[in-house]
Amino acid sequence: GEEVAQTPKHLVRGEGQKAKLYCAPIKGHSYVFWYQQVLKNEFKFLISFQNENVFDETGMPKERFSAKCLPNSPCSLEIQATKLEDSAVYFCASSPPGGFRNEQFFGPGTRLTVL
Amino acid sequence: SQQGEEDPQALSIQEGENATMNCSYKTSINNLQWYRQNSGRGLVHLILIRSNEREKHSGRLRVTLDTSKKSSSLLITASRAADTASYFCATHGSSNTGKLIFGQGTTLQVKP
């Protein structure tokens, strides 16, 4: 597609439950990035992919967060055993091949609320 | 913050006035990007300025970059109510993997 699509738009989970977020990058884009935005301010990088390969996972809290980008499927970000502090908006972005320093195209985000 | 500071944190102006936002960063860069975020929405890319450029224009936007001071500014001329949004600068920092490091953002309100 011509835009990055993210589903669901909103997700509510009880503490300890699993949450799974999906992202369909723009067709033809090679790079996918996940960011977490807490309190409408700071964006925190989580993980990036080059096609289906993890490119950089230095931002991931590895004990509970995992992510995948498999061929012919939306990318996913999964949080096992959610905590209150995971409440945030999660943004996915993609960028075209030819350079990972290009501009990034962002999806509308998934708002996760952990109760 | 990882990126540095953006100032001001909030800015309120009348329609038609100019708005200037500043951003500082900490590491050497390949380029610096500015994004806009409307309330409840994702980021929209506005402009990218490379480290060997000093100034760049796009419509009513003017971006400057001073690599010696590790700072950038975004000027929006003849502002409109529709420019009301949060504005973020972003760089790749010392990363070689494309991850963006964002400033704290400036919230701009343009009053009609």
Short mmCIF file of C-alpha atoms in Angstrom, two decimals:
data_model
loop_
_atom_site.label_atom_id
_atom_site.label_comp_id
_atom_site.label_asym_id
_atom_site.label_seq_id
_atom_site.Cartn_x
_atom_site.Cartn_y
_atom_site.Cartn_z
CA GLY A 1 0.00 0.00 0.00
CA GLU A 2 0.92 3.65 -0.17
CA GLU A 3 0.70 4.19 3.55
CA VAL A 4 1.97 2.38 6.59
CA ALA A 5 -0.96 0.58 8.17
CA GLN A 6 -1.14 -0.32 11.83
CA THR A 7 -3.70 -2.44 13.63
CA PRO A 8 -5.41 -2.30 15.95
CA LYS A 9 -5.90 1.41 16.53
CA HIS A 10 -6.52 0.88 20.25
CA LEU A 11 -5.71 -2.05 22.48
CA VAL A 12 -6.62 -2.47 26.14
CA ARG A 13 -5.02 -5.17 28.23
CA GLY A 14 -5.01 -6.12 31.87
CA GLU A 15 -1.62 -6.21 33.52
CA GLY A 16 0.04 -9.53 32.78
CA GLN A 17 -1.85 -10.13 29.54
CA LYS A 18 -0.27 -10.43 26.13
CA ALA A 19 -0.50 -7.70 23.51
CA LYS A 20 0.18 -8.05 19.81
CA LEU A 21 0.45 -5.15 17.41
CA TYR A 22 0.66 -5.30 13.63
CA CYS A 23 2.26 -3.16 10.96
CA ALA A 24 2.09 -3.34 7.18
CA PRO A 25 4.91 -1.24 5.72
CA ILE A 26 4.64 0.58 2.43
CA LYS A 27 4.99 -1.86 -0.45
CA GLY A 28 8.54 -1.97 -1.70
CA HIS A 29 10.07 -0.54 1.47
CA SER A 30 12.94 -2.53 2.90
CA TYR A 31 13.25 -1.12 6.39
CA VAL A 32 10.76 -1.27 9.23
CA PHE A 33 11.16 0.55 12.54
CA TRP A 34 9.17 0.39 15.77
CA TYR A 35 9.04 3.30 18.21
CA GLN A 36 7.27 3.81 21.52
CA GLN A 37 5.86 7.21 22.46
CA VAL A 38 4.95 7.81 26.06
CA LEU A 39 3.01 10.88 27.21
CA LYS A 40 2.92 12.54 23.77
CA ASN A 41 6.58 13.39 23.98
CA GLU A 42 9.62 11.28 23.82
CA PHE A 43 9.95 8.70 21.09
CA LYS A 44 11.92 5.65 22.07
CA PHE A 45 13.36 3.38 19.39
CA LEU A 46 12.61 -0.30 19.92
CA ILE A 47 13.71 -2.37 16.95
CA SER A 48 14.32 -2.24 13.21
CA PHE A 49 14.27 -4.75 10.39
CA GLN A 50 15.85 -4.92 6.98
CA ASN A 51 13.33 -7.07 5.15
CA GLU A 52 12.80 -10.02 7.50
CA ASN A 53 16.13 -9.67 9.28
CA VAL A 54 16.59 -7.86 12.57
CA PHE A 55 18.69 -4.81 11.85
CA ASP A 56 18.96 -3.22 15.27
CA GLU A 57 17.29 -4.45 18.45
CA THR A 58 19.17 -2.33 20.95
CA GLY A 59 15.97 -0.64 22.16
CA MET A 60 14.00 -3.78 22.95
CA PRO A 61 13.29 -4.88 26.52
CA LYS A 62 14.09 -8.42 25.50
CA GLU A 63 12.58 -10.25 28.40
CA ARG A 64 9.01 -9.34 27.40
CA PHE A 65 9.13 -7.79 23.93
CA SER A 66 9.57 -9.62 20.66
CA ALA A 67 9.05 -8.67 17.03
CA LYS A 68 8.99 -10.29 13.62
CA CYS A 69 8.79 -9.31 9.99
CA LEU A 70 8.06 -12.41 7.94
CA PRO A 71 7.68 -12.48 4.15
CA ASN A 72 4.15 -11.87 2.89
CA SER A 73 2.85 -11.08 6.39
CA PRO A 74 2.44 -7.89 8.40
CA CYS A 75 5.23 -7.21 10.84
CA SER A 76 4.32 -7.74 14.46
CA LEU A 77 5.38 -6.51 17.88
CA GLU A 78 4.39 -8.68 20.80
CA ILE A 79 4.52 -7.87 24.49
CA GLN A 80 4.25 -10.81 26.86
CA ALA A 81 2.95 -10.10 30.34
CA THR A 82 2.25 -6.42 29.88
CA LYS A 83 3.03 -3.95 32.63
CA LEU A 84 1.42 -0.60 33.42
CA GLU A 85 4.54 1.16 32.12
CA ASP A 86 3.97 -0.35 28.67
CA SER A 87 1.00 1.98 28.19
CA ALA A 88 2.03 4.11 25.23
CA VAL A 89 1.44 4.68 21.55
CA TYR A 90 3.48 2.33 19.39
CA PHE A 91 4.46 3.61 15.98
CA CYS A 92 5.72 1.65 13.06
CA ALA A 93 7.66 3.33 10.25
CA SER A 94 9.13 2.14 7.00
CA SER A 95 11.70 3.48 4.60
CA PRO A 96 12.66 2.57 1.07
CA PRO A 97 15.69 0.56 -0.01
CA GLY A 98 18.83 2.38 -0.98
CA GLY A 99 19.71 3.79 2.38
CA PHE A 100 18.50 3.46 5.92
CA ARG A 101 19.17 7.14 6.54
CA ASN A 102 16.28 8.18 4.35
CA GLU A 103 13.13 9.74 5.68
CA GLN A 104 10.84 7.38 7.49
CA PHE A 105 7.13 7.05 6.78
CA PHE A 106 5.10 6.58 9.93
CA GLY A 107 1.85 4.75 10.53
CA PRO A 108 -0.97 6.20 12.66
CA GLY A 109 0.08 4.22 15.72
CA THR A 110 -1.51 1.73 18.09
CA ARG A 111 -2.50 3.09 21.49
CA LEU A 112 -1.91 0.42 24.14
CA THR A 113 -3.52 0.91 27.52
CA VAL A 114 -2.54 -1.49 30.27
CA LEU A 115 -4.93 -1.50 33.23
CA SER B 1 17.27 13.15 26.71
CA GLN B 2 19.19 11.14 24.12
CA GLN B 3 18.93 13.88 21.57
CA GLY B 4 19.32 17.11 23.39
CA GLU B 5 16.90 19.90 23.82
CA GLU B 6 14.32 21.52 21.67
CA ASP B 7 13.18 24.97 22.53
CA PRO B 8 10.81 26.34 23.17
CA GLN B 9 8.80 23.42 24.55
CA ALA B 10 5.61 25.29 23.71
CA LEU B 11 4.88 28.19 21.44
CA SER B 12 1.64 30.09 20.92
CA ILE B 13 1.30 32.61 18.11
CA GLN B 14 -1.33 34.34 16.01
CA GLU B 15 -2.13 33.26 12.48
CA GLY B 16 0.13 35.01 10.03
CA GLU B 17 3.07 35.29 12.39
CA ASN B 18 6.29 33.33 11.98
CA ALA B 19 7.23 30.47 14.28
CA THR B 20 10.80 29.46 15.04
CA MET B 21 11.80 26.26 16.79
CA ASN B 22 15.29 25.20 17.74
CA CYS B 23 16.89 21.83 18.21
CA SER B 24 20.26 20.79 19.56
CA TYR B 25 21.87 17.39 19.15
CA LYS B 26 24.84 15.64 20.67
CA THR B 27 26.73 13.57 18.12
CA SER B 28 28.03 14.04 14.60
CA ILE B 29 25.32 13.53 12.00
CA ASN B 30 24.77 12.49 8.43
CA ASN B 31 21.51 14.41 8.22
CA LEU B 32 18.86 16.00 10.44
CA GLN B 33 15.16 15.61 9.85
CA TRP B 34 12.11 17.51 11.02
CA TYR B 35 8.75 15.83 11.57
CA ARG B 36 5.30 17.10 12.48
CA GLN B 37 2.81 15.29 14.66
CA ASN B 38 -0.81 16.36 14.71
CA SER B 39 -2.72 15.46 17.84
CA GLY B 40 -3.38 11.74 18.00
CA ARG B 41 -1.67 11.02 14.70
CA GLY B 42 1.61 9.64 13.42
CA LEU B 43 4.65 11.63 12.41
CA VAL B 44 4.80 13.30 9.02
CA HIS B 45 8.19 13.98 7.50
CA LEU B 46 8.71 17.66 6.69
CA ILE B 47 12.26 18.16 5.57
CA LEU B 48 15.69 16.56 5.62
CA ILE B 49 18.89 18.61 5.68
CA ARG B 50 22.23 16.95 5.10
CA SER B 51 25.29 17.70 7.19
CA ASN B 52 26.97 19.55 4.31
CA GLU B 53 23.98 21.87 3.85
CA ARG B 54 23.45 25.04 5.84
CA GLU B 55 19.94 25.99 4.81
CA LYS B 56 17.02 24.38 3.06
CA HIS B 57 13.59 25.61 2.03
CA SER B 58 10.35 23.81 1.37
CA GLY B 59 7.29 25.96 0.81
CA ARG B 60 6.76 27.99 4.00
CA LEU B 61 9.42 26.01 5.84
CA ARG B 62 13.01 27.08 6.25
CA VAL B 63 15.52 24.89 8.04
CA THR B 64 19.03 25.87 9.05
CA LEU B 65 21.80 23.65 10.29
CA ASP B 66 24.91 24.67 12.19
CA THR B 67 27.09 21.61 12.66
CA SER B 68 29.70 23.56 14.62
CA LYS B 69 27.07 24.34 17.26
CA LYS B 70 25.22 21.05 16.76
CA SER B 71 21.96 22.89 16.32
CA SER B 72 19.16 23.35 13.84
CA SER B 73 16.19 25.64 13.54
CA LEU B 74 12.85 25.31 11.82
CA LEU B 75 11.07 28.47 10.71
CA ILE B 76 7.46 28.38 9.61
CA THR B 77 6.49 31.59 7.87
CA ALA B 78 2.99 33.05 7.64
CA SER B 79 1.63 30.43 10.01
CA ARG B 80 -1.88 29.02 9.69
CA ALA B 81 -4.20 27.42 12.20
CA ALA B 82 -3.55 24.11 10.41
CA ASP B 83 0.12 24.34 11.44
CA THR B 84 -0.96 23.65 15.04
CA ALA B 85 0.95 20.48 15.91
CA SER B 86 4.05 19.20 17.68
CA TYR B 87 7.33 19.45 15.80
CA PHE B 88 10.25 17.10 16.35
CA CYS B 89 13.78 17.09 15.10
CA ALA B 90 15.53 13.76 14.65
CA THR B 91 18.97 12.48 13.82
CA HIS B 92 20.55 9.07 13.54
CA GLY B 93 23.07 9.93 16.24
CA SER B 94 26.02 7.61 16.21
CA SER B 95 23.81 4.79 14.98
CA ASN B 96 24.64 3.07 11.74
CA THR B 97 21.32 1.30 11.58
CA GLY B 98 18.85 4.00 10.68
CA LYS B 99 17.16 4.35 14.05
CA LEU B 100 16.06 7.91 14.65
CA ILE B 101 16.74 9.74 17.89
CA PHE B 102 14.12 12.39 18.51
CA GLY B 103 14.15 15.64 20.41
CA GLN B 104 11.50 16.35 23.02
CA GLY B 105 9.47 18.36 20.55
CA THR B 106 7.95 21.81 20.39
CA THR B 107 4.20 22.14 20.68
CA LEU B 108 2.99 24.92 18.41
CA GLN B 109 -0.43 26.50 18.72
CA VAL B 110 -1.51 28.90 16.01
CA LYS B 111 -4.54 30.94 16.98
CA PRO B 112 -6.92 31.99 14.23
#
